[in-house]
Amino acid sequence: MTCAGSEELSRRSGESGRHSPLQARQMTVGVVLQVTCSLIGWISLYSSFCLINHHRGYEWNCRLVTLVHGALIVALSAYVGFVDGPWPFTHPGSPNTPLQVQVLCLSLGYFIFDMSWCIYFRTEGIVMLAHHMLSILGIIMALALEESATEVNAVIFGSELTNPLLQVRWFLREMGRYRGLMEDAVDFLFVSLFTTVRIGVGAWLLCCELVSPKPLLVVKAGGVAMYAVSWVFMFNISKFVWRKGGSKLKTWRMRKNQPGNWELNGLKKAQ
């Protein structure tokens, strides 16, 4: 055990010494500039939406930004994880690649913007704020350590995969079109994706993270915290499904017990 710990310490010491102080400073400045540009970009996009949709509320335009970020970051993180690599289930704790850093910086700027917006307008509860804070800290940690962006990118992919559906659901409700087949389809896709990806695949990724000797303990702790938040969301989703299922069952029984339905059913049976 002591030997393994010494080897791990030596490996990390060697990796931390890859860059000279000047190179490390330049890389830090580069990351800060990327995050700053990302933040300015998201604020500019939000401001543009506010000008274009001036008849809409602030939340409408903020959710448009969230929708854009969700769609964009899912595509980018999917490319990073499935095409560019490395594979997060087999290489957790790997050194960050330039593309991973760019994607994380882009997403970090968004989370800083959205977290600030939510705090200012007080639109979200403690669970969503905790999710945003963990996302911000996780990205900063991966950028500072110069490793583990592989699994952080995978977590962002899983977290944002269901986000566009959540925003579409909100927009449909605001426009009065959240009903019937459209309502059921969006809800079914959201619940199915959340359960499969964030709970099922998320558990697999967390196990790979915990059993691997490469990631630091603080990274593993962050993974556990993020997965715990997913289960809090899952609990709330389960309550929603239970209420909605009970409501639909009650409606179905009421329609079935209506006299007109019995007569119609009897007529059909007689025919």
PDB file of N, CA and C in Angstrom, residues 108-201:
ATOM      1  N   LEU A 108     -18.174  26.583 -18.316  1.00  0.00           N
ATOM      2  CA  LEU A 108     -17.973  27.303 -17.057  1.00  0.00           C
ATOM      3  C   LEU A 108     -18.509  28.727 -17.147  1.00  0.00           C
ATOM      4  N   GLY A 109     -18.259  29.388 -18.269  1.00  0.00           N
ATOM      5  CA  GLY A 109     -18.794  30.735 -18.462  1.00  0.00           C
ATOM      6  C   GLY A 109     -20.303  30.757 -18.380  1.00  0.00           C
ATOM      7  N   TYR A 110     -20.941  29.732 -18.954  1.00  0.00           N
ATOM      8  CA  TYR A 110     -22.405  29.660 -18.890  1.00  0.00           C
ATOM      9  C   TYR A 110     -22.889  29.457 -17.461  1.00  0.00           C
ATOM     10  N   PHE A 111     -22.286  28.516 -16.745  1.00  0.00           N
ATOM     11  CA  PHE A 111     -22.747  28.225 -15.388  1.00  0.00           C
ATOM     12  C   PHE A 111     -22.572  29.429 -14.460  1.00  0.00           C
ATOM     13  N   ILE A 112     -21.509  30.187 -14.658  1.00  0.00           N
ATOM     14  CA  ILE A 112     -21.323  31.407 -13.863  1.00  0.00           C
ATOM     15  C   ILE A 112     -22.438  32.406 -14.173  1.00  0.00           C
ATOM     16  N   PHE A 113     -22.749  32.556 -15.470  1.00  0.00           N
ATOM     17  CA  PHE A 113     -23.838  33.454 -15.864  1.00  0.00           C
ATOM     18  C   PHE A 113     -25.167  33.001 -15.272  1.00  0.00           C
ATOM     19  N   ASP A 114     -25.496  31.721 -15.453  1.00  0.00           N
ATOM     20  CA  ASP A 114     -26.803  31.227 -15.027  1.00  0.00           C
ATOM     21  C   ASP A 114     -26.934  31.219 -13.507  1.00  0.00           C
ATOM     22  N   MET A 115     -25.850  30.881 -12.820  1.00  0.00           N
ATOM     23  CA  MET A 115     -25.869  30.901 -11.356  1.00  0.00           C
ATOM     24  C   MET A 115     -26.133  32.322 -10.848  1.00  0.00           C
ATOM     25  N   SER A 116     -25.455  33.282 -11.445  1.00  0.00           N
ATOM     26  CA  SER A 116     -25.643  34.683 -11.047  1.00  0.00           C
ATOM     27  C   SER A 116     -27.071  35.141 -11.333  1.00  0.00           C
ATOM     28  N   TRP A 117     -27.595  34.738 -12.490  1.00  0.00           N
ATOM     29  CA  TRP A 117     -28.961  35.119 -12.863  1.00  0.00           C
ATOM     30  C   TRP A 117     -29.973  34.531 -11.878  1.00  0.00           C
ATOM     31  N   CYS A 118     -29.806  33.252 -11.546  1.00  0.00           N
ATOM     32  CA  CYS A 118     -30.739  32.582 -10.634  1.00  0.00           C
ATOM     33  C   CYS A 118     -30.707  33.200  -9.239  1.00  0.00           C
ATOM     34  N   ILE A 119     -29.512  33.566  -8.774  1.00  0.00           N
ATOM     35  CA  ILE A 119     -29.397  34.186  -7.454  1.00  0.00           C
ATOM     36  C   ILE A 119     -30.047  35.571  -7.456  1.00  0.00           C
ATOM     37  N   TYR A 120     -29.824  36.324  -8.533  1.00  0.00           N
ATOM     38  CA  TYR A 120     -30.363  37.686  -8.602  1.00  0.00           C
ATOM     39  C   TYR A 120     -31.892  37.683  -8.670  1.00  0.00           C
ATOM     40  N   PHE A 121     -32.447  36.804  -9.529  1.00  0.00           N
ATOM     41  CA  PHE A 121     -33.901  36.781  -9.711  1.00  0.00           C
ATOM     42  C   PHE A 121     -34.606  35.819  -8.753  1.00  0.00           C
ATOM     43  N   ARG A 122     -33.838  35.019  -8.033  1.00  0.00           N
ATOM     44  CA  ARG A 122     -34.377  34.093  -7.033  1.00  0.00           C
ATOM     45  C   ARG A 122     -35.441  33.176  -7.625  1.00  0.00           C
ATOM     46  N   THR A 123     -35.093  32.544  -8.729  1.00  0.00           N
ATOM     47  CA  THR A 123     -36.057  31.691  -9.415  1.00  0.00           C
ATOM     48  C   THR A 123     -35.880  30.211  -9.107  1.00  0.00           C
ATOM     49  N   GLU A 124     -34.730  29.816  -8.573  1.00  0.00           N
ATOM     50  CA  GLU A 124     -34.444  28.400  -8.361  1.00  0.00           C
ATOM     51  C   GLU A 124     -34.287  28.079  -6.880  1.00  0.00           C
ATOM     52  N   GLY A 125     -34.524  26.797  -6.562  1.00  0.00           N
ATOM     53  CA  GLY A 125     -34.384  26.328  -5.195  1.00  0.00           C
ATOM     54  C   GLY A 125     -32.958  25.927  -4.872  1.00  0.00           C
ATOM     55  N   ILE A 126     -32.775  25.426  -3.674  1.00  0.00           N
ATOM     56  CA  ILE A 126     -31.450  25.091  -3.176  1.00  0.00           C
ATOM     57  C   ILE A 126     -30.819  23.937  -3.950  1.00  0.00           C
ATOM     58  N   VAL A 127     -31.647  23.007  -4.435  1.00  0.00           N
ATOM     59  CA  VAL A 127     -31.101  21.845  -5.148  1.00  0.00           C
ATOM     60  C   VAL A 127     -30.478  22.268  -6.474  1.00  0.00           C
ATOM     61  N   MET A 128     -31.178  23.099  -7.230  1.00  0.00           N
ATOM     62  CA  MET A 128     -30.637  23.566  -8.506  1.00  0.00           C
ATOM     63  C   MET A 128     -29.404  24.433  -8.301  1.00  0.00           C
ATOM     64  N   LEU A 129     -29.419  25.273  -7.277  1.00  0.00           N
ATOM     65  CA  LEU A 129     -28.244  26.095  -6.984  1.00  0.00           C
ATOM     66  C   LEU A 129     -27.061  25.223  -6.578  1.00  0.00           C
ATOM     67  N   ALA A 130     -27.335  24.157  -5.821  1.00  0.00           N
ATOM     68  CA  ALA A 130     -26.267  23.225  -5.445  1.00  0.00           C
ATOM     69  C   ALA A 130     -25.701  22.527  -6.674  1.00  0.00           C
ATOM     70  N   HIS A 131     -26.577  22.168  -7.606  1.00  0.00           N
ATOM     71  CA  HIS A 131     -26.128  21.545  -8.860  1.00  0.00           C
ATOM     72  C   HIS A 131     -25.217  22.483  -9.636  1.00  0.00           C
ATOM     73  N   HIS A 132     -25.618  23.745  -9.743  1.00  0.00           N
ATOM     74  CA  HIS A 132     -24.802  24.730 -10.461  1.00  0.00           C
ATOM     75  C   HIS A 132     -23.462  24.950  -9.761  1.00  0.00           C
ATOM     76  N   MET A 133     -23.490  25.039  -8.436  1.00  0.00           N
ATOM     77  CA  MET A 133     -22.258  25.267  -7.692  1.00  0.00           C
ATOM     78  C   MET A 133     -21.298  24.085  -7.834  1.00  0.00           C
ATOM     79  N   LEU A 134     -21.823  22.868  -7.758  1.00  0.00           N
ATOM     80  CA  LEU A 134     -20.980  21.685  -7.940  1.00  0.00           C
ATOM     81  C   LEU A 134     -20.404  21.637  -9.351  1.00  0.00           C
ATOM     82  N   SER A 135     -21.203  22.037 -10.333  1.00  0.00           N
ATOM     83  CA  SER A 135     -20.712  22.066 -11.719  1.00  0.00           C
ATOM     84  C   SER A 135     -19.569  23.063 -11.864  1.00  0.00           C
ATOM     85  N   ILE A 136     -19.732  24.249 -11.279  1.00  0.00           N
ATOM     86  CA  ILE A 136     -18.691  25.274 -11.348  1.00  0.00           C
ATOM     87  C   ILE A 136     -17.424  24.806 -10.658  1.00  0.00           C
ATOM     88  N   LEU A 137     -17.563  24.268  -9.446  1.00  0.00           N
ATOM     89  CA  LEU A 137     -16.394  23.808  -8.693  1.00  0.00           C
ATOM     90  C   LEU A 137     -15.719  22.628  -9.383  1.00  0.00           C
ATOM     91  N   GLY A 138     -16.530  21.727  -9.955  1.00  0.00           N
ATOM     92  CA  GLY A 138     -15.958  20.576 -10.650  1.00  0.00           C
ATOM     93  C   GLY A 138     -15.149  20.976 -11.869  1.00  0.00           C
ATOM     94  N   ILE A 139     -15.670  21.919 -12.642  1.00  0.00           N
ATOM     95  CA  ILE A 139     -14.943  22.384 -13.828  1.00  0.00           C
ATOM     96  C   ILE A 139     -13.668  23.115 -13.428  1.00  0.00           C
ATOM     97  N   ILE A 140     -13.768  23.999 -12.427  1.00  0.00           N
ATOM     98  CA  ILE A 140     -12.578  24.724 -11.959  1.00  0.00           C
ATOM     99  C   ILE A 140     -11.523  23.747 -11.451  1.00  0.00           C
ATOM    100  N   MET A 141     -11.961  22.721 -10.738  1.00  0.00           N
ATOM    101  CA  MET A 141     -11.038  21.723 -10.207  1.00  0.00           C
ATOM    102  C   MET A 141     -10.306  20.989 -11.327  1.00  0.00           C
ATOM    103  N   ALA A 142     -11.051  20.570 -12.349  1.00  0.00           N
ATOM    104  CA  ALA A 142     -10.429  19.859 -13.466  1.00  0.00           C
ATOM    105  C   ALA A 142      -9.449  20.757 -14.214  1.00  0.00           C
ATOM    106  N   LEU A 143      -9.795  22.021 -14.378  1.00  0.00           N
ATOM    107  CA  LEU A 143      -8.904  22.954 -15.068  1.00  0.00           C
ATOM    108  C   LEU A 143      -7.665  23.246 -14.234  1.00  0.00           C
ATOM    109  N   ALA A 144      -7.827  23.357 -12.918  1.00  0.00           N
ATOM    110  CA  ALA A 144      -6.690  23.660 -12.045  1.00  0.00           C
ATOM    111  C   ALA A 144      -5.740  22.474 -11.929  1.00  0.00           C
ATOM    112  N   LEU A 145      -6.304  21.261 -11.851  1.00  0.00           N
ATOM    113  CA  LEU A 145      -5.472  20.059 -11.724  1.00  0.00           C
ATOM    114  C   LEU A 145      -4.850  19.642 -13.048  1.00  0.00           C
ATOM    115  N   GLU A 146      -5.417  20.148 -14.154  1.00  0.00           N
ATOM    116  CA  GLU A 146      -4.992  19.769 -15.503  1.00  0.00           C
ATOM    117  C   GLU A 146      -5.213  18.283 -15.763  1.00  0.00           C
ATOM    118  N   GLU A 147      -6.192  17.716 -15.101  1.00  0.00           N
ATOM    119  CA  GLU A 147      -6.563  16.312 -15.313  1.00  0.00           C
ATOM    120  C   GLU A 147      -8.015  16.105 -14.900  1.00  0.00           C
ATOM    121  N   SER A 148      -8.546  14.926 -15.247  1.00  0.00           N
ATOM    122  CA  SER A 148      -9.926  14.534 -14.923  1.00  0.00           C
ATOM    123  C   SER A 148     -10.979  15.296 -15.714  1.00  0.00           C
ATOM    124  N   ALA A 149     -10.573  16.046 -16.740  1.00  0.00           N
ATOM    125  CA  ALA A 149     -11.571  16.680 -17.608  1.00  0.00           C
ATOM    126  C   ALA A 149     -12.371  15.629 -18.371  1.00  0.00           C
ATOM    127  N   THR A 150     -11.780  14.438 -18.528  1.00  0.00           N
ATOM    128  CA  THR A 150     -12.458  13.355 -19.238  1.00  0.00           C
ATOM    129  C   THR A 150     -13.781  13.010 -18.576  1.00  0.00           C
ATOM    130  N   GLU A 151     -13.739  12.747 -17.260  1.00  0.00           N
ATOM    131  CA  GLU A 151     -14.970  12.382 -16.570  1.00  0.00           C
ATOM    132  C   GLU A 151     -15.854  13.594 -16.277  1.00  0.00           C
ATOM    133  N   VAL A 152     -15.267  14.756 -16.060  1.00  0.00           N
ATOM    134  CA  VAL A 152     -16.070  15.966 -15.847  1.00  0.00           C
ATOM    135  C   VAL A 152     -16.866  16.286 -17.112  1.00  0.00           C
ATOM    136  N   ASN A 153     -16.231  16.129 -18.265  1.00  0.00           N
ATOM    137  CA  ASN A 153     -16.921  16.333 -19.539  1.00  0.00           C
ATOM    138  C   ASN A 153     -18.075  15.347 -19.694  1.00  0.00           C
ATOM    139  N   ALA A 154     -17.850  14.091 -19.268  1.00  0.00           N
ATOM    140  CA  ALA A 154     -18.911  13.084 -19.349  1.00  0.00           C
ATOM    141  C   ALA A 154     -20.081  13.435 -18.436  1.00  0.00           C
ATOM    142  N   VAL A 155     -19.779  13.957 -17.253  1.00  0.00           N
ATOM    143  CA  VAL A 155     -20.831  14.365 -16.318  1.00  0.00           C
ATOM    144  C   VAL A 155     -21.646  15.517 -16.905  1.00  0.00           C
ATOM    145  N   ILE A 156     -20.964  16.463 -17.528  1.00  0.00           N
ATOM    146  CA  ILE A 156     -21.670  17.589 -18.155  1.00  0.00           C
ATOM    147  C   ILE A 156     -22.573  17.091 -19.276  1.00  0.00           C
ATOM    148  N   PHE A 157     -22.069  16.147 -20.068  1.00  0.00           N
ATOM    149  CA  PHE A 157     -22.884  15.569 -21.141  1.00  0.00           C
ATOM    150  C   PHE A 157     -24.159  14.948 -20.578  1.00  0.00           C
ATOM    151  N   GLY A 158     -24.010  14.130 -19.533  1.00  0.00           N
ATOM    152  CA  GLY A 158     -25.177  13.491 -18.939  1.00  0.00           C
ATOM    153  C   GLY A 158     -26.130  14.475 -18.296  1.00  0.00           C
ATOM    154  N   SER A 159     -25.568  15.509 -17.668  1.00  0.00           N
ATOM    155  CA  SER A 159     -26.402  16.502 -16.986  1.00  0.00           C
ATOM    156  C   SER A 159     -27.189  17.359 -17.964  1.00  0.00           C
ATOM    157  N   GLU A 160     -26.562  17.696 -19.090  1.00  0.00           N
ATOM    158  CA  GLU A 160     -27.195  18.606 -20.048  1.00  0.00           C
ATOM    159  C   GLU A 160     -28.024  17.893 -21.108  1.00  0.00           C
ATOM    160  N   LEU A 161     -27.925  16.559 -21.167  1.00  0.00           N
ATOM    161  CA  LEU A 161     -28.645  15.821 -22.202  1.00  0.00           C
ATOM    162  C   LEU A 161     -30.157  15.998 -22.076  1.00  0.00           C
ATOM    163  N   THR A 162     -30.644  16.041 -20.845  1.00  0.00           N
ATOM    164  CA  THR A 162     -32.084  16.185 -20.628  1.00  0.00           C
ATOM    165  C   THR A 162     -32.525  17.646 -20.538  1.00  0.00           C
ATOM    166  N   ASN A 163     -31.567  18.552 -20.492  1.00  0.00           N
ATOM    167  CA  ASN A 163     -31.896  19.962 -20.291  1.00  0.00           C
ATOM    168  C   ASN A 163     -32.752  20.554 -21.408  1.00  0.00           C
ATOM    169  N   PRO A 164     -32.435  20.303 -22.687  1.00  0.00           N
ATOM    170  CA  PRO A 164     -33.289  20.855 -23.754  1.00  0.00           C
ATOM    171  C   PRO A 164     -34.749  20.427 -23.630  1.00  0.00           C
ATOM    172  N   LEU A 165     -34.986  19.177 -23.236  1.00  0.00           N
ATOM    173  CA  LEU A 165     -36.364  18.716 -23.059  1.00  0.00           C
ATOM    174  C   LEU A 165     -37.054  19.465 -21.928  1.00  0.00           C
ATOM    175  N   LEU A 166     -36.302  19.742 -20.876  1.00  0.00           N
ATOM    176  CA  LEU A 166     -36.857  20.491 -19.749  1.00  0.00           C
ATOM    177  C   LEU A 166     -37.260  21.898 -20.176  1.00  0.00           C
ATOM    178  N   GLN A 167     -36.431  22.521 -21.015  1.00  0.00           N
ATOM    179  CA  GLN A 167     -36.741  23.873 -21.490  1.00  0.00           C
ATOM    180  C   GLN A 167     -37.909  23.859 -22.468  1.00  0.00           C
ATOM    181  N   VAL A 168     -37.944  22.867 -23.355  1.00  0.00           N
ATOM    182  CA  VAL A 168     -39.066  22.742 -24.295  1.00  0.00           C
ATOM    183  C   VAL A 168     -40.372  22.583 -23.526  1.00  0.00           C
ATOM    184  N   ARG A 169     -40.331  21.788 -22.473  1.00  0.00           N
ATOM    185  CA  ARG A 169     -41.520  21.593 -21.631  1.00  0.00           C
ATOM    186  C   ARG A 169     -41.991  22.922 -21.035  1.00  0.00           C
ATOM    187  N   TRP A 170     -41.040  23.720 -20.560  1.00  0.00           N
ATOM    188  CA  TRP A 170     -41.396  25.007 -19.963  1.00  0.00           C
ATOM    189  C   TRP A 170     -41.990  25.946 -21.007  1.00  0.00           C
ATOM    190  N   PHE A 171     -41.382  26.004 -22.201  1.00  0.00           N
ATOM    191  CA  PHE A 171     -41.886  26.878 -23.265  1.00  0.00           C
ATOM    192  C   PHE A 171     -43.283  26.451 -23.714  1.00  0.00           C
ATOM    193  N   LEU A 172     -43.513  25.142 -23.807  1.00  0.00           N
ATOM    194  CA  LEU A 172     -44.839  24.658 -24.191  1.00  0.00           C
ATOM    195  C   LEU A 172     -45.894  25.069 -23.166  1.00  0.00           C
ATOM    196  N   ARG A 173     -45.535  25.003 -21.898  1.00  0.00           N
ATOM    197  CA  ARG A 173     -46.480  25.412 -20.853  1.00  0.00           C
ATOM    198  C   ARG A 173     -46.770  26.910 -20.936  1.00  0.00           C
ATOM    199  N   GLU A 174     -45.732  27.700 -21.188  1.00  0.00           N
ATOM    200  CA  GLU A 174     -45.919  29.143 -21.285  1.00  0.00           C
ATOM    201  C   GLU A 174     -46.804  29.519 -22.468  1.00  0.00           C
ATOM    202  N   MET A 175     -46.717  28.743 -23.552  1.00  0.00           N
ATOM    203  CA  MET A 175     -47.499  29.036 -24.752  1.00  0.00           C
ATOM    204  C   MET A 175     -48.861  28.354 -24.742  1.00  0.00           C
ATOM    205  N   GLY A 176     -49.150  27.607 -23.676  1.00  0.00           N
ATOM    206  CA  GLY A 176     -50.436  26.934 -23.572  1.00  0.00           C
ATOM    207  C   GLY A 176     -50.570  25.721 -24.463  1.00  0.00           C
ATOM    208  N   ARG A 177     -49.459  25.124 -24.849  1.00  0.00           N
ATOM    209  CA  ARG A 177     -49.494  23.956 -25.734  1.00  0.00           C
ATOM    210  C   ARG A 177     -49.010  22.685 -25.047  1.00  0.00           C
ATOM    211  N   TYR A 178     -48.861  22.772 -23.742  1.00  0.00           N
ATOM    212  CA  TYR A 178     -48.383  21.616 -22.985  1.00  0.00           C
ATOM    213  C   TYR A 178     -49.576  20.756 -22.586  1.00  0.00           C
ATOM    214  N   ARG A 179     -50.051  19.957 -23.547  1.00  0.00           N
ATOM    215  CA  ARG A 179     -51.207  19.109 -23.301  1.00  0.00           C
ATOM    216  C   ARG A 179     -51.248  18.010 -24.352  1.00  0.00           C
ATOM    217  N   GLY A 180     -52.031  16.984 -24.066  1.00  0.00           N
ATOM    218  CA  GLY A 180     -52.234  15.913 -25.019  1.00  0.00           C
ATOM    219  C   GLY A 180     -50.996  15.085 -25.294  1.00  0.00           C
ATOM    220  N   LEU A 181     -50.873  14.670 -26.543  1.00  0.00           N
ATOM    221  CA  LEU A 181     -49.779  13.796 -26.950  1.00  0.00           C
ATOM    222  C   LEU A 181     -48.425  14.471 -26.809  1.00  0.00           C
ATOM    223  N   MET A 182     -48.354  15.768 -27.113  1.00  0.00           N
ATOM    224  CA  MET A 182     -47.101  16.502 -26.988  1.00  0.00           C
ATOM    225  C   MET A 182     -46.609  16.488 -25.541  1.00  0.00           C
ATOM    226  N   GLU A 183     -47.505  16.732 -24.622  1.00  0.00           N
ATOM    227  CA  GLU A 183     -47.158  16.721 -23.193  1.00  0.00           C
ATOM    228  C   GLU A 183     -46.611  15.362 -22.777  1.00  0.00           C
ATOM    229  N   ASP A 184     -47.318  14.303 -23.147  1.00  0.00           N
ATOM    230  CA  ASP A 184     -46.900  12.957 -22.752  1.00  0.00           C
ATOM    231  C   ASP A 184     -45.571  12.566 -23.384  1.00  0.00           C
ATOM    232  N   ALA A 185     -45.363  12.957 -24.643  1.00  0.00           N
ATOM    233  CA  ALA A 185     -44.125  12.600 -25.338  1.00  0.00           C
ATOM    234  C   ALA A 185     -42.913  13.270 -24.700  1.00  0.00           C
ATOM    235  N   VAL A 186     -43.026  14.571 -24.412  1.00  0.00           N
ATOM    236  CA  VAL A 186     -41.911  15.302 -23.799  1.00  0.00           C
ATOM    237  C   VAL A 186     -41.608  14.759 -22.411  1.00  0.00           C
ATOM    238  N   ASP A 187     -42.647  14.525 -21.618  1.00  0.00           N
ATOM    239  CA  ASP A 187     -42.443  14.007 -20.265  1.00  0.00           C
ATOM    240  C   ASP A 187     -41.829  12.611 -20.288  1.00  0.00           C
ATOM    241  N   PHE A 188     -42.309  11.771 -21.197  1.00  0.00           N
ATOM    242  CA  PHE A 188     -41.787  10.405 -21.286  1.00  0.00           C
ATOM    243  C   PHE A 188     -40.313  10.403 -21.679  1.00  0.00           C
ATOM    244  N   LEU A 189     -39.965  11.211 -22.681  1.00  0.00           N
ATOM    245  CA  LEU A 189     -38.569  11.281 -23.112  1.00  0.00           C
ATOM    246  C   LEU A 189     -37.675  11.814 -21.997  1.00  0.00           C
ATOM    247  N   PHE A 190     -38.150  12.837 -21.303  1.00  0.00           N
ATOM    248  CA  PHE A 190     -37.351  13.426 -20.231  1.00  0.00           C
ATOM    249  C   PHE A 190     -37.106  12.422 -19.112  1.00  0.00           C
ATOM    250  N   VAL A 191     -38.168  11.789 -18.631  1.00  0.00           N
ATOM    251  CA  VAL A 191     -38.030  10.834 -17.527  1.00  0.00           C
ATOM    252  C   VAL A 191     -37.181   9.639 -17.946  1.00  0.00           C
ATOM    253  N   SER A 192     -37.385   9.147 -19.165  1.00  0.00           N
ATOM    254  CA  SER A 192     -36.622   7.991 -19.645  1.00  0.00           C
ATOM    255  C   SER A 192     -35.139   8.307 -19.759  1.00  0.00           C
ATOM    256  N   LEU A 193     -34.821   9.458 -20.362  1.00  0.00           N
ATOM    257  CA  LEU A 193     -33.416   9.848 -20.508  1.00  0.00           C
ATOM    258  C   LEU A 193     -32.764  10.104 -19.156  1.00  0.00           C
ATOM    259  N   PHE A 194     -33.470  10.777 -18.274  1.00  0.00           N
ATOM    260  CA  PHE A 194     -32.906  11.084 -16.960  1.00  0.00           C
ATOM    261  C   PHE A 194     -32.602   9.799 -16.196  1.00  0.00           C
ATOM    262  N   THR A 195     -33.567   8.885 -16.188  1.00  0.00           N
ATOM    263  CA  THR A 195     -33.383   7.637 -15.450  1.00  0.00           C
ATOM    264  C   THR A 195     -32.266   6.792 -16.050  1.00  0.00           C
ATOM    265  N   THR A 196     -32.241   6.707 -17.377  1.00  0.00           N
ATOM    266  CA  THR A 196     -31.249   5.862 -18.040  1.00  0.00           C
ATOM    267  C   THR A 196     -29.849   6.444 -17.953  1.00  0.00           C
ATOM    268  N   VAL A 197     -29.716   7.730 -18.292  1.00  0.00           N
ATOM    269  CA  VAL A 197     -28.388   8.339 -18.403  1.00  0.00           C
ATOM    270  C   VAL A 197     -27.860   8.808 -17.051  1.00  0.00           C
ATOM    271  N   ARG A 198     -28.594   9.678 -16.384  1.00  0.00           N
ATOM    272  CA  ARG A 198     -28.065  10.285 -15.154  1.00  0.00           C
ATOM    273  C   ARG A 198     -28.046   9.320 -13.977  1.00  0.00           C
ATOM    274  N   ILE A 199     -28.997   8.402 -13.918  1.00  0.00           N
ATOM    275  CA  ILE A 199     -29.018   7.444 -12.815  1.00  0.00           C
ATOM    276  C   ILE A 199     -28.300   6.153 -13.191  1.00  0.00           C
ATOM    277  N   GLY A 200     -28.667   5.560 -14.327  1.00  0.00           N
ATOM    278  CA  GLY A 200     -28.063   4.292 -14.730  1.00  0.00           C
ATOM    279  C   GLY A 200     -26.617   4.415 -15.178  1.00  0.00           C
ATOM    280  N   VAL A 201     -26.396   5.160 -16.270  1.00  0.00           N
ATOM    281  CA  VAL A 201     -25.034   5.345 -16.788  1.00  0.00           C
ATOM    282  C   VAL A 201     -24.188   6.132 -15.791  1.00  0.00           C
TER     283      VAL A 201
END
